[in-house]
Amino acid sequence: MHFDSWQAFWEMGDYGLFVWLAFGVSLLALLVLCIDTLLAKRGLFAKVQSEVARKQRIQQAQIAQKASQKAAQQSAQQSASQRSTDMEVERVNES
Amino acid sequence: MWKWLHPYAKTERAYQLCQTLFPWFALSALVSFSGGLMWGLAFAPTDYQQGDSFRIIYIHVPSAILSMSAYAAMAIAAFIGLVWQVRTTFMAMMALAPIGATITFIALFTGAAWGKPMWGTWWVWDARLTSELILLFLYLGVISLYKSFEDKQQAGKAAGVMALVGVVNLPVIHYSVEWWNTLHQGATITKFGKPSIAPEMLWPLLLSLLGLALVMAAIFLLRMQNEILRREIHRPWVVALVNGQIDKTAGQK
């Protein structure tokens, strides 16, 4: 080591403020860049996930919609056939 | 001759290449950059004129050199994208731009912190300093031009043209200390012939230069992956990749 003590190392021959300011800000800038990169990656992964979940929800909603439509149709048919049997019964009664 | 390179124009292959290379670059970057800085800060001898303030050289010179190298790399990516219509190189261009801007900022800031004790001022409108500031604005211009287009193919072309035009600034920065009689000193290591610096000071400088280059390369690999994901977010392979990642983390738990 070039310096005699840690004290001397931090003082940098009275230029400590400038040397550590330069190195500190540089490392901070690099750190900010790294954090930004990692956060962006996490955000993109979350976006893909939410997109997948949204597609699944749409699919399920479509299936549910089709099922309810079918049920409605069936019940409509049933009530229609019920009415026709009622009418037939009436006709028989009349005759 | 260049045929082996073609598969990497495919985004999926490029993404995987980044994935494989990243750990190696990250590890070697950490070792060489911290090694270079510690060597320069604590073990290199003191300058007989500037005292210990000269130690700022170990971050200032690498960042200044690499701010120009990153710009050159970005411009080459833009050129390939424009000439051969390769989408992937526009992604590389946009992955490089923020890294270059950060490094240019570091070069300017450390220069100011060095200028204050040695020149007595944080800033002068000297040719070297001004042209380096223009380099920062060029980076920021490329980024904002790309962001201002909704259609990213158009955005890549426009930002690519700007990046190419800005190349004219690189020789201006390099030769500014020769063309104009300025406050900034001349070249020390990036010149033909013997470097005018003692070897005990030069070796840590070269190591921190290599270290910072590797740090930038490692960050580039990550940002390149992000850029690919951003553009390909609806592709089946991206969805499969994200789902695979989730399964992996779920398995670890």
mmCIF file of N, CA and C in Angstrom, chain B residues 2 22 40 73 101 108 110 118 124 128 131 140 176 178 189 200 210 214 225-226 230 244 249:
data_model
loop_
_atom_site.group_PDB
_atom_site.id
_atom_site.type_symbol
_atom_site.label_atom_id
_atom_site.label_comp_id
_atom_site.label_asym_id
_atom_site.label_seq_id
_atom_site.Cartn_x
_atom_site.Cartn_y
_atom_site.Cartn_z
ATOM 1 N N TRP B 2 -19.764 -14.347 -43.137
ATOM 2 C CA TRP B 2 -20.526 -13.867 -41.979
ATOM 3 C C TRP B 2 -21.740 -14.743 -41.686
ATOM 4 N N PHE B 22 -23.732 -13.483 -19.860
ATOM 5 C CA PHE B 22 -23.794 -12.545 -18.746
ATOM 6 C C PHE B 22 -22.970 -12.938 -17.520
ATOM 7 N N GLY B 40 -5.247 1.508 -8.320
ATOM 8 C CA GLY B 40 -4.993 2.915 -8.631
ATOM 9 C C GLY B 40 -5.126 3.814 -7.415
ATOM 10 N N ALA B 73 -19.692 1.991 -31.092
ATOM 11 C CA ALA B 73 -20.425 0.716 -31.148
ATOM 12 C C ALA B 73 -21.888 0.964 -31.494
ATOM 13 N N ALA B 101 -24.573 7.254 -22.273
ATOM 14 C CA ALA B 101 -24.913 8.538 -21.649
ATOM 15 C C ALA B 101 -24.401 8.577 -20.210
ATOM 16 N N LEU B 108 -17.558 13.541 -17.627
ATOM 17 C CA LEU B 108 -17.686 14.984 -17.424
ATOM 18 C C LEU B 108 -17.593 15.331 -15.942
ATOM 19 N N THR B 110 -16.280 13.584 -13.346
ATOM 20 C CA THR B 110 -14.963 13.364 -12.743
ATOM 21 C C THR B 110 -13.968 14.390 -13.270
ATOM 22 N N MET B 118 -7.118 21.361 -9.743
ATOM 23 C CA MET B 118 -5.933 21.546 -10.585
ATOM 24 C C MET B 118 -5.998 22.807 -11.437
ATOM 25 N N VAL B 124 -14.820 24.873 -17.872
ATOM 26 C CA VAL B 124 -14.472 25.943 -18.810
ATOM 27 C C VAL B 124 -15.012 25.521 -20.163
ATOM 28 N N ARG B 128 -12.212 20.390 -25.651
ATOM 29 C CA ARG B 128 -12.376 18.999 -25.244
ATOM 30 C C ARG B 128 -13.638 18.832 -24.394
ATOM 31 N N SER B 131 -16.893 19.470 -26.548
ATOM 32 C CA SER B 131 -17.237 18.393 -27.483
ATOM 33 C C SER B 131 -17.705 17.147 -26.730
ATOM 34 N N LEU B 140 -28.418 11.604 -25.475
ATOM 35 C CA LEU B 140 -29.764 11.921 -25.000
ATOM 36 C C LEU B 140 -30.696 12.159 -26.184
ATOM 37 N N SER B 176 -9.458 17.363 -30.449
ATOM 38 C CA SER B 176 -9.705 18.719 -29.947
ATOM 39 C C SER B 176 -8.483 19.285 -29.233
ATOM 40 N N GLU B 178 -5.467 18.807 -29.953
ATOM 41 C CA GLU B 178 -4.408 19.181 -30.888
ATOM 42 C C GLU B 178 -4.824 20.350 -31.767
ATOM 43 N N ILE B 189 -2.195 8.117 -23.280
ATOM 44 C CA ILE B 189 -2.011 6.717 -23.692
ATOM 45 C C ILE B 189 -2.595 6.425 -25.062
ATOM 46 N N GLU B 200 4.157 2.055 -13.446
ATOM 47 C CA GLU B 200 3.445 1.748 -12.186
ATOM 48 C C GLU B 200 2.097 2.447 -12.132
ATOM 49 N N LEU B 210 -10.055 -1.831 -18.709
ATOM 50 C CA LEU B 210 -10.640 -3.138 -19.048
ATOM 51 C C LEU B 210 -11.841 -3.426 -18.159
ATOM 52 N N LEU B 214 -15.741 -4.056 -19.251
ATOM 53 C CA LEU B 214 -16.483 -5.278 -18.936
ATOM 54 C C LEU B 214 -17.767 -4.965 -18.176
ATOM 55 N N GLN B 225 -31.286 -7.739 -23.394
ATOM 56 C CA GLN B 225 -32.390 -8.668 -23.102
ATOM 57 C C GLN B 225 -33.679 -7.904 -22.872
ATOM 58 N N ASN B 226 -33.588 -6.816 -22.091
ATOM 59 C CA ASN B 226 -34.783 -6.010 -21.828
ATOM 60 C C ASN B 226 -35.368 -5.460 -23.121
ATOM 61 N N ARG B 230 -39.000 -6.112 -24.646
ATOM 62 C CA ARG B 230 -39.923 -4.998 -24.857
ATOM 63 C C ARG B 230 -40.545 -5.056 -26.256
ATOM 64 N N GLY B 244 -41.673 -20.370 -17.916
ATOM 65 C CA GLY B 244 -40.615 -21.270 -17.479
ATOM 66 C C GLY B 244 -39.892 -20.726 -16.264
ATOM 67 N N THR B 249 -38.735 -20.703 -10.307
ATOM 68 C CA THR B 249 -38.720 -20.091 -8.979
ATOM 69 C C THR B 249 -39.703 -20.801 -8.050
#
